[in-house]
């Protein structure tokens, strides 16, 4: 068999490509294993507990929505919220509370109620100096829950 330039370069090019992919893959895997989770970037359980705690204080002072919480066991709610945020942001927690649909059933919450709670959370994140990029990442995790929270 005669080796033309192209018959030699093609396998070489493919080998180089596969090699690149493998090395890129290795770098990628390394990047994934070392890049901090949102949980870590937020400062872990303690920092999340502080943000949730201050959000609840903001809710308690928020006349638009505080009536919903009149009979709520606040320490229990705080514990469930912290666990949920911990798990949702990639932390070492397992949320075992009610589903969002069950938890808010019969409350007849609307979008304005939902937005008020989000504002109270943002206020807490601001006062705890959570960078805007991280705030948006947390809100992006909570936003898809809206259909299960409102109009139940
Ligand atoms: C993404 C938004 C929300 C999330 C992630 C969320 C999460 C939770 C969680 C984890 C619980 C505890 C469930 C359990 O006890 O097992 C809960 C309960 C509760 N939520 Fe929400 N919630 C959201 C929005 C809202 C809004 C907008 C309101 C009202 C304005 C609200 C009012 C309540 C109340 C009053 C309870 C306690 C019910 C009780 O007394 O047992 N939530 N929520």
GROMACS .gro file of N, CA and C and ligand atoms in nm:
model
  499
    1UNK      N    1   0.084  -0.120   0.000
    1UNK     CA    2   0.000   0.000   0.000
    1UNK      C    3   0.087   0.124   0.000
    2UNK      N    4   0.048   0.217  -0.086
    2UNK     CA    5   0.124   0.343  -0.091
    2UNK      C    6   0.067   0.440   0.012
    3UNK      N    7   0.153   0.499   0.088
    3UNK     CA    8   0.107   0.598   0.187
    3UNK      C    9   0.108   0.736   0.125
    4UNK      N   10  -0.008   0.787   0.101
    4UNK     CA   11  -0.016   0.926   0.054
    4UNK      C   12  -0.011   1.014   0.177
    5UNK      N   13   0.011   1.142   0.153
    5UNK     CA   14   0.015   1.236   0.266
    5UNK      C   15  -0.117   1.234   0.343
    6UNK      N   16  -0.227   1.227   0.263
    6UNK     CA   17  -0.357   1.235   0.332
    6UNK      C   18  -0.387   1.107   0.408
    7UNK      N   19  -0.341   0.988   0.356
    7UNK     CA   20  -0.369   0.864   0.431
    7UNK      C   21  -0.292   0.861   0.562
    8UNK      N   22  -0.181   0.934   0.568
    8UNK     CA   23  -0.104   0.939   0.693
    8UNK      C   24  -0.157   1.045   0.789
    9UNK      N   25  -0.193   1.158   0.731
    9UNK     CA   26  -0.232   1.270   0.819
    9UNK      C   27  -0.371   1.249   0.879
   10UNK      N   28  -0.459   1.178   0.804
   10UNK     CA   29  -0.596   1.161   0.857
   10UNK      C   30  -0.596   1.086   0.991
   11UNK      N   31  -0.531   0.964   0.993
   11UNK     CA   32  -0.531   0.895   1.125
   11UNK      C   33  -0.462   0.977   1.232
   12UNK      N   34  -0.357   1.048   1.190
   12UNK     CA   35  -0.286   1.132   1.288
   12UNK      C   36  -0.379   1.240   1.343
   13UNK      N   37  -0.453   1.300   1.250
   13UNK     CA   38  -0.545   1.407   1.290
   13UNK      C   39  -0.651   1.352   1.384
   14UNK      N   40  -0.703   1.231   1.350
   14UNK     CA   41  -0.807   1.170   1.435
   14UNK      C   42  -0.749   1.139   1.573
   15UNK      N   43  -0.625   1.080   1.572
   15UNK     CA   44  -0.562   1.046   1.701
   15UNK      C   45  -0.542   1.172   1.784
   16UNK      N   46  -0.498   1.279   1.717
   16UNK     CA   47  -0.474   1.404   1.789
   16UNK      C   48  -0.606   1.456   1.846
   17UNK      N   49  -0.714   1.442   1.766
   17UNK     CA   50  -0.845   1.491   1.810
   17UNK      C   51  -0.892   1.413   1.932
   18UNK      N   52  -0.882   1.278   1.918
   18UNK     CA   53  -0.925   1.192   2.029
   18UNK      C   54  -0.842   1.224   2.154
   19UNK      N   55  -0.709   1.241   2.130
   19UNK     CA   56  -0.620   1.276   2.242
   19UNK      C   57  -0.662   1.404   2.308
   20UNK      N   58  -0.696   1.504   2.226
   20UNK     CA   59  -0.738   1.634   2.279
   20UNK      C   60  -0.864   1.618   2.362
   21UNK      N   61  -0.959   1.539   2.304
   21UNK     CA   62  -1.086   1.519   2.374
   21UNK      C   63  -1.061   1.458   2.512
   22UNK      N   64  -0.970   1.357   2.513
   22UNK     CA   65  -0.945   1.287   2.639
   22UNK      C   66  -0.883   1.381   2.743
   23UNK      N   67  -0.784   1.458   2.694
   23UNK     CA   68  -0.718   1.551   2.786
   23UNK      C   69  -0.817   1.658   2.832
   24UNK      N   70  -0.897   1.707   2.734
   24UNK     CA   71  -0.998   1.809   2.770
   24UNK      C   72  -1.094   1.751   2.872
   25UNK      N   73  -1.132   1.622   2.848
   25UNK     CA   74  -1.224   1.554   2.939
   25UNK      C   75  -1.167   1.545   3.079
   26UNK      N   76  -1.036   1.515   3.082
   26UNK     CA   77  -0.972   1.503   3.214
   26UNK      C   78  -0.972   1.637   3.287
   27UNK      N   79  -0.942   1.744   3.210
   27UNK     CA   80  -0.942   1.877   3.271
   27UNK      C   81  -1.081   1.914   3.320
   28UNK      N   82  -1.178   1.875   3.236
   28UNK     CA   83  -1.317   1.904   3.270
   28UNK      C   84  -1.357   1.835   3.400
   29UNK      N   85  -1.322   1.705   3.408
   29UNK     CA   86  -1.357   1.627   3.527
   29UNK      C   87  -1.291   1.689   3.649
   30UNK      N   88  -1.166   1.736   3.628
   30UNK     CA   89  -1.095   1.796   3.740
   30UNK      C   90  -1.164   1.927   3.782
   31UNK      N   91  -1.204   2.004   3.676
   31UNK     CA   92  -1.270   2.132   3.706
   31UNK      C   93  -1.398   2.107   3.784
   32UNK      N   94  -1.473   2.001   3.742
   32UNK     CA   95  -1.599   1.972   3.810
   32UNK      C   96  -1.576   1.932   3.955
   33UNK      N   97  -1.471   1.854   3.979
   33UNK     CA   98  -1.452   1.805   4.115
   33UNK      C   99  -1.396   1.913   4.207
   34UNK      N  100  -1.333   2.017   4.149
   34UNK     CA  101  -1.274   2.118   4.236
   34UNK      C  102  -1.355   2.247   4.241
   35UNK      N  103  -1.446   2.269   4.144
   35UNK     CA  104  -1.521   2.396   4.146
   35UNK      C  105  -1.624   2.391   4.259
   36UNK      N  106  -1.629   2.495   4.340
   36UNK     CA  107  -1.718   2.491   4.456
   36UNK      C  108  -1.865   2.491   4.418
   37UNK      N  109  -1.944   2.420   4.496
   37UNK     CA  110  -2.088   2.420   4.475
   37UNK      C  111  -2.144   2.555   4.519
   38UNK      N  112  -2.269   2.582   4.479
   38UNK     CA  113  -2.334   2.706   4.524
   38UNK      C  114  -2.343   2.706   4.676
   39UNK      N  115  -2.368   2.588   4.733
   39UNK     CA  116  -2.373   2.572   4.879
   39UNK      C  117  -2.244   2.624   4.943
   40UNK      N  118  -2.132   2.580   4.886
   40UNK     CA  119  -2.002   2.623   4.940
   40UNK      C  120  -1.980   2.772   4.919
   41UNK      N  121  -2.018   2.820   4.799
   41UNK     CA  122  -1.997   2.962   4.769
   41UNK      C  123  -2.080   3.052   4.860
   42UNK      N  124  -2.197   3.001   4.900
   42UNK     CA  125  -2.282   3.080   4.991
   42UNK      C  126  -2.225   3.083   5.132
   43UNK      N  127  -2.134   2.989   5.160
   43UNK     CA  128  -2.071   2.986   5.293
   43UNK      C  129  -2.118   2.871   5.380
   44UNK      N  130  -2.184   2.772   5.317
   44UNK     CA  131  -2.224   2.652   5.391
   44UNK      C  132  -2.347   2.673   5.479
   45UNK      N  133  -2.369   2.574   5.564
   45UNK     CA  134  -2.491   2.565   5.646
   45UNK      C  135  -2.512   2.688   5.735
   46UNK      N  136  -2.404   2.732   5.798
   46UNK     CA  137  -2.416   2.844   5.893
   46UNK      C  138  -2.464   2.972   5.822
   47UNK      N  139  -2.400   3.000   5.707
   47UNK     CA  140  -2.435   3.122   5.633
   47UNK      C  141  -2.577   3.112   5.577
   48UNK      N  142  -2.616   2.991   5.531
   48UNK     CA  143  -2.751   2.972   5.477
   48UNK      C  144  -2.854   2.988   5.589
   49UNK      N  145  -2.821   2.935   5.707
   49UNK     CA  146  -2.913   2.946   5.821
   49UNK      C  147  -2.935   3.094   5.856
   50UNK      N  148  -2.829   3.173   5.848
   50UNK     CA  149  -2.839   3.317   5.880
   50UNK      C  150  -2.930   3.387   5.776
   51UNK      N  151  -2.910   3.352   5.648
   51UNK     CA  152  -2.990   3.415   5.542
   51UNK      C  153  -3.138   3.378   5.560
   52UNK      N  154  -3.165   3.249   5.588
   52UNK     CA  155  -3.303   3.204   5.605
   52UNK      C  156  -3.364   3.269   5.730
   53UNK      N  157  -3.287   3.273   5.837
   53UNK     CA  158  -3.334   3.334   5.962
   53UNK      C  159  -3.374   3.480   5.938
   54UNK      N  160  -3.286   3.555   5.873
   54UNK     CA  161  -3.315   3.697   5.848
   54UNK      C  162  -3.431   3.715   5.750
   55UNK      N  163  -3.445   3.621   5.657
   55UNK     CA  164  -3.560   3.627   5.566
   55UNK      C  165  -3.689   3.612   5.646
   56UNK      N  166  -3.689   3.518   5.741
   56UNK     CA  167  -3.809   3.497   5.823
   56UNK      C  168  -3.841   3.622   5.906
   57UNK      N  169  -3.735   3.689   5.956
   57UNK     CA  170  -3.758   3.814   6.030
   57UNK      C  171  -3.821   3.919   5.937
   58UNK      N  172  -3.771   3.924   5.814
   58UNK     CA  173  -3.828   4.019   5.717
   58UNK      C  174  -3.974   3.985   5.687
   59UNK      N  175  -4.003   3.854   5.675
   59UNK     CA  176  -4.141   3.810   5.649
   59UNK      C  177  -4.230   3.850   5.767
   60UNK      N  178  -4.179   3.830   5.888
   60UNK     CA  179  -4.258   3.862   6.007
   60UNK      C  180  -4.295   4.011   6.011
   61UNK      N  181  -4.208   4.095   5.954
   61UNK     CA  182  -4.234   4.239   5.954
   61UNK      C  183  -4.306   4.285   5.826
   62UNK      N  184  -4.338   4.189   5.741
   62UNK     CA  185  -4.395   4.223   5.609
   62UNK      C  186  -4.547   4.205   5.612
   63UNK      N  187  -4.618   4.316   5.626
   63UNK     CA  188  -4.764   4.309   5.640
   63UNK      C  189  -4.836   4.256   5.517
   64UNK      N  190  -4.765   4.247   5.405
   64UNK     CA  191  -4.829   4.192   5.286
   64UNK      C  192  -4.853   4.041   5.303
   65UNK      N  193  -4.762   3.973   5.375
   65UNK     CA  194  -4.771   3.825   5.379
   65UNK      C  195  -4.760   3.764   5.519
   66UNK      N  196  -4.730   3.846   5.624
   66UNK     CA  197  -4.704   3.783   5.755
   66UNK      C  198  -4.826   3.710   5.812
   67UNK      N  199  -4.947   3.748   5.768
   67UNK     CA  200  -5.067   3.680   5.821
   67UNK      C  201  -5.068   3.530   5.786
   68UNK      N  202  -5.002   3.495   5.675
   68UNK     CA  203  -5.000   3.352   5.637
   68UNK      C  204  -4.928   3.268   5.742
   69UNK      N  205  -4.836   3.332   5.816
   69UNK     CA  206  -4.749   3.259   5.908
   69UNK      C  207  -4.796   3.265   6.054
   70UNK      N  208  -4.918   3.317   6.075
   70UNK     CA  209  -4.968   3.340   6.211
   70UNK      C  210  -4.962   3.215   6.299
   71UNK      N  211  -4.993   3.098   6.241
   71UNK     CA  212  -4.998   2.976   6.323
   71UNK      C  213  -4.881   2.881   6.295
   72UNK      N  214  -4.781   2.933   6.226
   72UNK     CA  215  -4.670   2.847   6.184
   72UNK      C  216  -4.568   2.826   6.295
   73UNK      N  217  -4.519   2.703   6.303
   73UNK     CA  218  -4.408   2.670   6.393
   73UNK      C  219  -4.280   2.719   6.323
   74UNK      N  220  -4.236   2.839   6.362
   74UNK     CA  221  -4.126   2.906   6.291
   74UNK      C  222  -3.992   2.829   6.298
   75UNK      N  223  -3.952   2.778   6.417
   75UNK     CA  224  -3.826   2.701   6.418
   75UNK      C  225  -3.830   2.580   6.322
   76UNK      N  226  -3.948   2.515   6.315
   76UNK     CA  227  -3.962   2.401   6.223
   76UNK      C  228  -3.951   2.449   6.078
   77UNK      N  229  -4.019   2.559   6.046
   77UNK     CA  230  -4.015   2.613   5.910
   77UNK      C  231  -3.871   2.649   5.872
   78UNK      N  232  -3.801   2.713   5.966
   78UNK     CA  233  -3.662   2.753   5.938
   78UNK      C  234  -3.576   2.629   5.909
   79UNK      N  235  -3.593   2.525   5.991
   79UNK     CA  236  -3.515   2.402   5.973
   79UNK      C  237  -3.543   2.341   5.835
   80UNK      N  238  -3.673   2.336   5.797
   80UNK     CA  239  -3.709   2.277   5.667
   80UNK      C  240  -3.652   2.361   5.552
   81UNK      N  241  -3.661   2.494   5.565
   81UNK     CA  242  -3.611   2.582   5.458
   81UNK      C  243  -3.460   2.569   5.440
   82UNK      N  244  -3.389   2.565   5.554
   82UNK     CA  245  -3.242   2.553   5.549
   82UNK      C  246  -3.204   2.421   5.481
   83UNK      N  247  -3.272   2.313   5.520
   83UNK     CA  248  -3.241   2.182   5.461
   83UNK      C  249  -3.269   2.182   5.311
   84UNK      N  250  -3.382   2.245   5.275
   84UNK     CA  251  -3.420   2.249   5.133
   84UNK      C  252  -3.317   2.328   5.052
   85UNK      N  253  -3.276   2.444   5.104
   85UNK     CA  254  -3.178   2.528   5.033
   85UNK      C  255  -3.042   2.457   5.030
   86UNK      N  256  -3.006   2.394   5.141
   86UNK     CA  257  -2.879   2.319   5.149
   86UNK      C  258  -2.875   2.213   5.040
   87UNK      N  259  -2.981   2.133   5.031
   87UNK     CA  260  -2.984   2.026   4.930
   87UNK      C  261  -2.985   2.084   4.788
   88UNK      N  262  -3.071   2.186   4.768
   88UNK     CA  263  -3.088   2.244   4.635
   88UNK      C  264  -2.964   2.310   4.580
   89UNK      N  265  -2.875   2.355   4.671
   89UNK     CA  266  -2.753   2.423   4.626
   89UNK      C  267  -2.633   2.327   4.622
   90UNK      N  268  -2.660   2.198   4.645
   90UNK     CA  269  -2.552   2.100   4.634
   90UNK      C  270  -2.485   2.065   4.766
   91UNK      N  271  -2.549   2.101   4.877
   91UNK     CA  272  -2.492   2.071   5.008
   91UNK      C  273  -2.528   1.932   5.056
   92UNK      N  274  -2.469   1.892   5.172
   92UNK     CA  275  -2.485   1.755   5.222
   92UNK      C  276  -2.612   1.737   5.305
   93UNK      N  277  -2.727   1.772   5.251
   93UNK     CA  278  -2.853   1.763   5.326
   93UNK      C  279  -2.955   1.686   5.244
   94UNK      N  280  -3.056   1.632   5.315
   94UNK     CA  281  -3.165   1.564   5.244
   94UNK      C  282  -3.295   1.621   5.297
   95UNK      N  283  -3.367   1.690   5.210
   95UNK     CA  284  -3.496   1.749   5.249
   95UNK      C  285  -3.600   1.638   5.262
   96UNK      N  286  -3.664   1.630   5.378
   96UNK     CA  287  -3.765   1.524   5.398
   96UNK      C  288  -3.900   1.585   5.434
   97UNK      N  289  -3.911   1.718   5.418
   97UNK     CA  290  -4.038   1.785   5.451
   97UNK      C  291  -4.143   1.761   5.344
   98UNK      N  292  -4.251   1.835   5.358
   98UNK     CA  293  -4.363   1.821   5.265
   98UNK      C  294  -4.322   1.868   5.125
   99UNK      N  295  -4.393   1.817   5.025
   99UNK     CA  296  -4.372   1.867   4.889
   99UNK      C  297  -4.423   2.011   4.887
  100UNK      N  298  -4.376   2.091   4.792
  100UNK     CA  299  -4.418   2.232   4.787
  100UNK      C  300  -4.569   2.244   4.765
  101UNK      N  301  -4.625   2.150   4.692
  101UNK     CA  302  -4.770   2.150   4.667
  101UNK      C  303  -4.845   2.122   4.797
  102UNK      N  304  -4.800   2.020   4.871
  102UNK     CA  305  -4.865   1.985   4.999
  102UNK      C  306  -4.850   2.098   5.101
  103UNK      N  307  -4.727   2.153   5.111
  103UNK     CA  308  -4.697   2.253   5.215
  103UNK      C  309  -4.784   2.378   5.199
  104UNK      N  310  -4.821   2.412   5.075
  104UNK     CA  311  -4.892   2.538   5.052
  104UNK      C  312  -5.038   2.517   5.011
  105UNK      N  313  -5.083   2.393   5.027
  105UNK     CA  314  -5.221   2.359   4.989
  105UNK      C  315  -5.321   2.437   5.075
  106UNK      N  316  -5.421   2.494   5.010
  106UNK     CA  317  -5.527   2.565   5.082
  106UNK      C  318  -5.491   2.707   5.122
  107UNK      N  319  -5.366   2.750   5.098
  107UNK     CA  320  -5.327   2.888   5.134
  107UNK      C  321  -5.371   2.988   5.028
  108UNK      N  322  -5.398   2.939   4.910
  108UNK     CA  323  -5.440   3.024   4.798
  108UNK      C  324  -5.346   3.142   4.777
  109UNK      N  325  -5.217   3.112   4.778
  109UNK     CA  326  -5.116   3.216   4.754
  109UNK      C  327  -5.122   3.259   4.607
  110UNK      N  328  -5.094   3.388   4.584
  110UNK     CA  329  -5.088   3.434   4.445
  110UNK      C  330  -4.946   3.482   4.411
  111UNK      N  331  -4.929   3.528   4.289
  111UNK     CA  332  -4.795   3.569   4.243
  111UNK      C  333  -4.741   3.684   4.326
  112UNK      N  334  -4.828   3.776   4.367
  112UNK     CA  335  -4.782   3.890   4.449
  112UNK      C  336  -4.728   3.841   4.583
  113UNK      N  337  -4.795   3.741   4.642
  113UNK     CA  338  -4.747   3.682   4.768
  113UNK      C  339  -4.609   3.620   4.746
  114UNK      N  340  -4.598   3.547   4.636
  114UNK     CA  341  -4.471   3.480   4.605
  114UNK      C  342  -4.359   3.584   4.589
  115UNK      N  343  -4.389   3.691   4.512
  115UNK     CA  344  -4.288   3.794   4.489
  115UNK      C  345  -4.249   3.866   4.618
  116UNK      N  346  -4.346   3.882   4.708
  116UNK     CA  347  -4.317   3.948   4.837
  116UNK      C  348  -4.217   3.864   4.915
  117UNK      N  349  -4.237   3.732   4.917
  117UNK     CA  350  -4.143   3.644   4.989
  117UNK      C  351  -4.004   3.649   4.924
  118UNK      N  352  -4.001   3.651   4.791
  118UNK     CA  353  -3.872   3.660   4.720
  118UNK      C  354  -3.802   3.791   4.757
  119UNK      N  355  -3.878   3.901   4.765
  119UNK     CA  356  -3.819   4.031   4.806
  119UNK      C  357  -3.760   4.023   4.946
  120UNK      N  358  -3.832   3.955   5.035
  120UNK     CA  359  -3.783   3.941   5.173
  120UNK      C  360  -3.655   3.858   5.177
  121UNK      N  361  -3.647   3.761   5.087
  121UNK     CA  362  -3.524   3.680   5.077
  121UNK      C  363  -3.410   3.766   5.020
  122UNK      N  364  -3.441   3.844   4.916
  122UNK     CA  365  -3.337   3.929   4.854
  122UNK      C  366  -3.283   4.030   4.956
  123UNK      N  367  -3.376   4.085   5.035
  123UNK     CA  368  -3.337   4.182   5.137
  123UNK      C  369  -3.240   4.117   5.237
  124UNK      N  370  -3.271   3.992   5.273
  124UNK     CA  371  -3.183   3.920   5.366
  124UNK      C  372  -3.048   3.892   5.302
  125UNK      N  373  -3.048   3.852   5.176
  125UNK     CA  374  -2.921   3.823   5.108
  125UNK      C  375  -2.839   3.951   5.093
  126UNK      N  376  -2.905   4.064   5.065
  126UNK     CA  377  -2.834   4.193   5.057
  126UNK      C  378  -2.768   4.224   5.190
  127UNK      N  379  -2.845   4.213   5.297
  127UNK     CA  380  -2.792   4.254   5.428
  127UNK      C  381  -2.683   4.157   5.475
  128UNK      N  382  -2.684   4.034   5.420
  128UNK     CA  383  -2.578   3.938   5.453
  128UNK      C  384  -2.465   3.939   5.349
  129UNK      N  385  -2.467   4.040   5.263
  129UNK     CA  386  -2.360   4.061   5.164
  129UNK      C  387  -2.339   3.943   5.070
  130UNK      N  388  -2.450   3.877   5.031
  130UNK     CA  389  -2.440   3.769   4.932
  130UNK      C  390  -2.424   3.835   4.795
  131UNK      N  391  -2.319   3.803   4.721
  131UNK     CA  392  -2.299   3.865   4.590
  131UNK      C  393  -2.418   3.841   4.497
  132UNK      N  394  -2.445   3.940   4.412
  132UNK     CA  395  -2.562   3.934   4.325
  132UNK      C  396  -2.566   3.808   4.237
  133UNK      N  397  -2.452   3.766   4.189
  133UNK     CA  398  -2.446   3.646   4.104
  133UNK      C  399  -2.494   3.523   4.180
  134UNK      N  400  -2.457   3.512   4.307
  134UNK     CA  401  -2.500   3.398   4.389
  134UNK      C  402  -2.648   3.411   4.423
  135UNK      N  403  -2.691   3.535   4.449
  135UNK     CA  404  -2.834   3.559   4.477
  135UNK      C  405  -2.917   3.507   4.359
  136UNK      N  406  -2.874   3.543   4.238
  136UNK     CA  407  -2.949   3.503   4.119
  136UNK      C  408  -2.949   3.352   4.101
  137UNK      N  409  -2.837   3.288   4.136
  137UNK     CA  410  -2.832   3.141   4.125
  137UNK      C  411  -2.929   3.075   4.221
  138UNK      N  412  -2.940   3.130   4.342
  138UNK     CA  413  -3.033   3.073   4.440
  138UNK      C  414  -3.178   3.097   4.395
  139UNK      N  415  -3.205   3.219   4.347
  139UNK     CA  416  -3.341   3.249   4.301
  139UNK      C  417  -3.379   3.161   4.182
  140UNK      N  418  -3.281   3.128   4.098
  140UNK     CA  419  -3.308   3.042   3.982
  140UNK      C  420  -3.344   2.900   4.025
  141UNK      N  421  -3.297   2.860   4.143
  141UNK     CA  422  -3.330   2.727   4.196
  141UNK      C  423  -3.473   2.729   4.254
  142UNK      N  424  -3.511   2.842   4.314
  142UNK     CA  425  -3.642   2.852   4.378
  142UNK      C  426  -3.755   2.881   4.277
  143UNK      N  427  -3.722   2.956   4.172
  143UNK     CA  428  -3.824   3.000   4.075
  143UNK      C  429  -3.910   2.885   4.019
  144UNK      N  430  -3.850   2.772   3.981
  144UNK     CA  431  -3.934   2.664   3.925
  144UNK      C  432  -4.036   2.606   4.024
  145UNK      N  433  -4.022   2.640   4.154
  145UNK     CA  434  -4.117   2.589   4.253
  145UNK      C  435  -4.247   2.671   4.253
  146UNK      N  436  -4.243   2.787   4.190
  146UNK     CA  437  -4.358   2.878   4.195
  146UNK      C  438  -4.492   2.812   4.158
  147UNK      N  439  -4.497   2.734   4.048
  147UNK     CA  440  -4.627   2.673   4.013
  147UNK      C  441  -4.683   2.581   4.121
  148UNK      N  442  -4.594   2.522   4.203
  148UNK     CA  443  -4.642   2.432   4.310
  148UNK      C  444  -4.679   2.509   4.437
  149UNK      N  445  -4.637   2.637   4.444
  149UNK     CA  446  -4.661   2.717   4.565
  149UNK      C  447  -4.787   2.803   4.548
  150UNK      N  448  -4.802   2.865   4.431
  150UNK     CA  449  -4.917   2.956   4.412
  150UNK      C  450  -5.039   2.880   4.360
  151UNK      N  451  -5.157   2.938   4.389
  151UNK     CA  452  -5.286   2.885   4.344
  151UNK      C  453  -5.310   2.741   4.390
  152UNK      N  454  -5.267   2.712   4.515
  152UNK     CA  455  -5.291   2.575   4.568
  152UNK      C  456  -5.403   2.579   4.671
  153LIG     C1  457  -4.004   2.922   4.643
  153LIG     C2  458  -4.080   2.969   4.741
  153LIG     C3  459  -4.111   2.890   4.863
  153LIG     C4  460  -4.043   2.786   4.920
  153LIG     C5  461  -3.915   2.720   4.870
  153LIG     C6  462  -4.114   2.746   5.039
  153LIG     C7  463  -4.076   2.644   5.121
  153LIG     C8  464  -4.149   2.600   5.230
  153LIG     C9  465  -4.113   2.488   5.314
  153LIG    C10  466  -3.989   2.402   5.297
  153LIG    C11  467  -4.208   2.474   5.408
  153LIG    C12  468  -4.214   2.370   5.521
  153LIG    C13  469  -4.274   2.240   5.473
  153LIG    C14  470  -4.287   2.140   5.585
  153LIG     O1  471  -4.330   2.178   5.696
  153LIG     O2  472  -4.257   2.022   5.564
  153LIG    C15  473  -4.304   2.581   5.385
  153LIG    C16  474  -4.412   2.608   5.465
  153LIG    C17  475  -4.484   2.723   5.460
  153LIG     N1  476  -4.480   2.818   5.361
  153LIG    FE1  477  -4.356   2.821   5.205
  153LIG     N2  478  -4.223   2.829   5.054
  153LIG    C18  479  -4.224   2.917   4.951
  153LIG    C19  480  -4.315   3.017   4.928
  153LIG    C20  481  -4.406   3.058   5.021
  153LIG    C21  482  -4.486   3.179   5.013
  153LIG    C22  483  -4.482   3.277   4.896
  153LIG    C23  484  -4.559   3.186   5.125
  153LIG    C24  485  -4.656   3.293   5.169
  153LIG    C25  486  -4.649   3.416   5.133
  153LIG    C26  487  -4.530   3.067   5.205
  153LIG    C27  488  -4.589   3.034   5.324
  153LIG    C28  489  -4.565   2.919   5.395
  153LIG    C29  490  -4.628   2.888   5.521
  153LIG    C30  491  -4.729   2.976   5.596
  153LIG    C31  492  -4.577   2.765   5.563
  153LIG    C32  493  -4.607   2.690   5.693
  153LIG    C33  494  -4.728   2.610   5.689
  153LIG    C34  495  -4.750   2.553   5.828
  153LIG     O3  496  -4.778   2.631   5.919
  153LIG     O4  497  -4.733   2.433   5.844
  153LIG     N3  498  -4.437   2.993   5.138
  153LIG     N4  499  -4.265   2.655   5.277
   0.00000   0.00000   0.00000
